[in-house]
mmCIF file of C-alpha atoms in Angstrom:
data_model
loop_
_atom_site.group_PDB
_atom_site.id
_atom_site.type_symbol
_atom_site.label_atom_id
_atom_site.label_comp_id
_atom_site.label_asym_id
_atom_site.label_seq_id
_atom_site.Cartn_x
_atom_site.Cartn_y
_atom_site.Cartn_z
ATOM 1 C CA GLY A 299 0.000 0.000 0.000
ATOM 2 C CA ARG A 300 0.937 3.600 0.474
ATOM 3 C CA ASP A 301 2.470 4.971 3.655
ATOM 4 C CA THR A 302 0.374 8.120 3.326
ATOM 5 C CA ASP A 303 -2.990 6.311 3.306
ATOM 6 C CA PRO A 304 -4.755 6.136 6.715
ATOM 7 C CA ASN A 305 -6.359 2.734 5.941
ATOM 8 C CA CYS A 306 -3.006 1.343 4.938
ATOM 9 C CA MET A 307 -1.448 2.545 8.188
ATOM 10 C CA ILE A 308 -4.225 0.792 10.142
ATOM 11 C CA GLN A 309 -3.574 -2.407 8.187
ATOM 12 C CA ASP A 310 0.175 -2.161 8.800
ATOM 13 C CA GLU A 311 -0.420 -1.821 12.541
ATOM 14 C CA VAL A 312 -2.762 -4.832 12.579
ATOM 15 C CA LEU A 313 -0.261 -6.970 10.676
ATOM 16 C CA MET A 314 2.646 -5.912 12.877
ATOM 17 C CA SER A 315 0.590 -6.678 15.994
ATOM 18 C CA ILE A 316 0.173 -10.319 14.917
ATOM 19 C CA ALA A 317 3.662 -10.811 13.457
ATOM 20 C CA GLU A 318 5.059 -12.378 16.626
ATOM 21 C CA LYS A 319 2.102 -14.760 16.951
ATOM 22 C CA VAL A 320 2.382 -16.063 13.373
ATOM 23 C CA LYS A 321 6.183 -16.069 13.046
ATOM 24 C CA ASN A 322 6.388 -19.890 12.959
ATOM 25 C CA PHE A 323 4.230 -20.220 9.849
ATOM 26 C CA ALA A 324 4.079 -16.797 8.158
ATOM 27 C CA VAL A 325 6.240 -13.805 7.312
ATOM 28 C CA ILE A 326 4.697 -10.365 6.979
ATOM 29 C CA TYR A 327 6.148 -7.719 4.691
ATOM 30 C CA CYS A 328 4.816 -4.173 4.609
ATOM 31 C CA VAL A 329 5.795 -2.500 1.344
ATOM 32 C CA ASP A 330 5.054 0.964 -0.014
ATOM 33 C CA ILE A 331 4.015 0.440 -3.647
ATOM 34 C CA ASP A 332 5.419 3.856 -4.593
ATOM 35 C CA GLU A 333 8.876 3.033 -3.212
ATOM 36 C CA VAL A 334 8.991 -0.547 -4.575
ATOM 37 C CA PRO A 335 7.017 -0.470 -7.855
ATOM 38 C CA ASP A 336 8.444 -3.687 -9.380
ATOM 39 C CA PHE A 337 5.321 -5.824 -8.901
ATOM 40 C CA ASN A 338 2.608 -3.160 -9.264
ATOM 41 C CA GLN A 339 1.659 -4.091 -12.821
ATOM 42 C CA MET A 340 2.190 -7.840 -12.404
ATOM 43 C CA TYR A 341 -0.124 -8.068 -9.393
ATOM 44 C CA GLU A 342 -2.360 -5.100 -10.310
ATOM 45 C CA LEU A 343 -1.427 -3.157 -7.194
ATOM 46 C CA TYR A 344 -3.345 0.052 -7.782
ATOM 47 C CA ASP A 345 -5.306 0.278 -4.536
ATOM 48 C CA ALA A 346 -3.979 2.308 -1.631
ATOM 49 C CA CYS A 347 -4.113 -0.742 0.651
ATOM 50 C CA THR A 348 -3.645 -4.324 -0.538
ATOM 51 C CA THR A 349 -2.951 -7.603 1.264
ATOM 52 C CA MET A 350 -1.709 -10.552 -0.786
ATOM 53 C CA PHE A 351 -0.872 -14.129 0.141
ATOM 54 C CA PHE A 352 2.006 -16.294 -1.082
ATOM 55 C CA TYR A 353 2.918 -19.922 -0.481
ATOM 56 C CA ARG A 354 6.382 -21.179 -1.423
ATOM 57 C CA ASN A 355 7.032 -17.953 -3.333
ATOM 58 C CA LYS A 356 3.876 -18.319 -5.435
ATOM 59 C CA HIS A 357 0.861 -16.050 -5.250
ATOM 60 C CA ILE A 358 -2.211 -17.865 -3.938
ATOM 61 C CA MET A 359 -5.838 -16.872 -4.207
ATOM 62 C CA VAL A 360 -8.239 -16.387 -1.321
ATOM 63 C CA ASP A 361 -12.022 -16.601 -1.606
ATOM 64 C CA LEU A 362 -13.721 -13.999 0.559
ATOM 65 C CA GLY A 363 -16.917 -13.791 -1.455
ATOM 66 C CA THR A 364 -16.029 -10.469 -3.100
ATOM 67 C CA GLY A 365 -15.281 -11.809 -6.574
ATOM 68 C CA ASN A 366 -11.648 -10.684 -6.412
ATOM 69 C CA ASN A 367 -9.705 -13.750 -5.303
ATOM 70 C CA ASN A 368 -6.256 -12.250 -5.923
ATOM 71 C CA LYS A 369 -5.992 -9.851 -3.001
ATOM 72 C CA ILE A 370 -7.709 -8.048 -0.155
ATOM 73 C CA ASN A 371 -7.946 -4.314 -0.813
ATOM 74 C CA TRP A 372 -9.477 -3.121 2.447
ATOM 75 C CA PRO A 373 -7.971 -2.919 5.942
ATOM 76 C CA LEU A 374 -8.458 -5.887 8.256
ATOM 77 C CA ALA A 375 -9.079 -3.896 11.404
#
């Protein structure tokens, strides 16, 4: 997401608050899409706040009933 977006900052705080609890089976990376634009087009990262999931370095889809199974583009607060 973007460091300047309030929803993205909320999401970053939520993810960092659970990082210690999930450290044995997940790694969390918070990335500003303006500072690291390499994957923006590949993963269609145009929203201010996006959460994506990977397994063994491959993008995986999640079904949350929204129709977009590639990513979550709202804060999980």
